[in-house]
Amino acid sequence: MKNIIVILMAVIPVLGFAQADSIPADTTVKTIIKPKSVVVVKENGVTKLHVTGTADDPNYNYKFEIKNDETTGDSNSNSTEEWGLNLPFLKNDGRLKSTFISGGEDIYIDMMWPEAKSSGMKTSWELGIGRVISFNWLPDVNRRVKFTFGIGLGVRSISFKHDRRLYLNDGHLTLDAPAEGEKVRSSKILECEVRFPFMFTAPIYKAFKFSIGAAGIWNVHSKANSTWEVGDTKYTENFKGLHQRQLNFELVGTLGFDDAVGVTVHYRPLSDFTTVYGPEFKTISLGLSFNF
């Protein structure tokens, strides 16, 4: 007898079996009507099938094991190749490991606003890769609940209203009104950061999921500049050696489709500068996250 088993559900035409007599005579056929659960696990060169519950018997329990060979395919084959049919309800739990490393996730681009209008900040932007590399832990592979810790990179450009410009005095970055006759064109701070996110992710419905958590922020570099005009003459002043807050954190939430696109929110409750060394602004950002 061949080392293969064919599971026939109630919807044979959908599964691609046009004729019952097309199945070889030396193939074991097991018909299960409306199974409650079908789980396929592959480990140590063995494929295991476990079916529980049917339309008539909720206590039904069926198990089948077979060693992988050239007939059934190796452990890297997908379920369609192994079985010769496509089961939309089939959960490949054997391929989901409880811990794994991934990368290139949560590629985000956001619009950013100040928590308080009095800060002088106007609409700004940020972008980055939330998790260049990450370590994932699934406490229950069947439920697809996941905890993730990673390392990412981000860039923020904070712009200020044209009625103020930036000054640097003895290492103190201030945001004040321009001198008489000056027309401010732009004032902004550019920040480069390393991110350390810790996230909890869970499904809502099928591929639709949510992710919430927090990210530690290491502000590795900041610079600022102001551009203004006096008459027909344009001036630009660049500021380096800023005393930004080295360590910060933010709260993160994302809602969207698995490994596709989602809407993300970032809230940073602490300013990137203390009141002693720079302007104070707490930020809220809203944007898109890809491959989160």
Short mmCIF file of C-alpha atoms in Angstrom, two decimals, residues 8-11 31-38 51-58 60 89:
data_model
loop_
_atom_site.label_atom_id
_atom_site.label_comp_id
_atom_site.label_asym_id
_atom_site.label_seq_id
_atom_site.Cartn_x
_atom_site.Cartn_y
_atom_site.Cartn_z
CA LEU A 8 -12.18 13.53 1.87
CA MET A 9 -14.41 16.18 3.44
CA ALA A 10 -18.02 16.91 2.56
CA VAL A 11 -17.05 19.32 -0.22
CA THR A 31 -13.89 10.23 4.72
CA ILE A 32 -14.57 12.65 7.57
CA ILE A 33 -17.65 14.89 7.43
CA LYS A 34 -17.23 18.44 8.80
CA PRO A 35 -14.29 17.92 11.14
CA LYS A 36 -14.03 20.30 14.07
CA SER A 37 -10.25 20.45 13.96
CA VAL A 38 -7.57 19.27 11.51
CA VAL A 51 -8.59 15.07 13.33
CA THR A 52 -11.10 15.71 16.14
CA GLY A 53 -14.88 16.01 16.06
CA THR A 54 -17.32 15.42 13.19
CA ALA A 55 -20.82 16.53 12.29
CA ASP A 56 -22.30 13.44 13.97
CA ASP A 57 -19.75 12.73 16.69
CA PRO A 58 -18.13 15.64 18.61
CA TYR A 60 -14.46 11.65 17.25
CA PHE A 89 -9.11 25.41 7.21
#
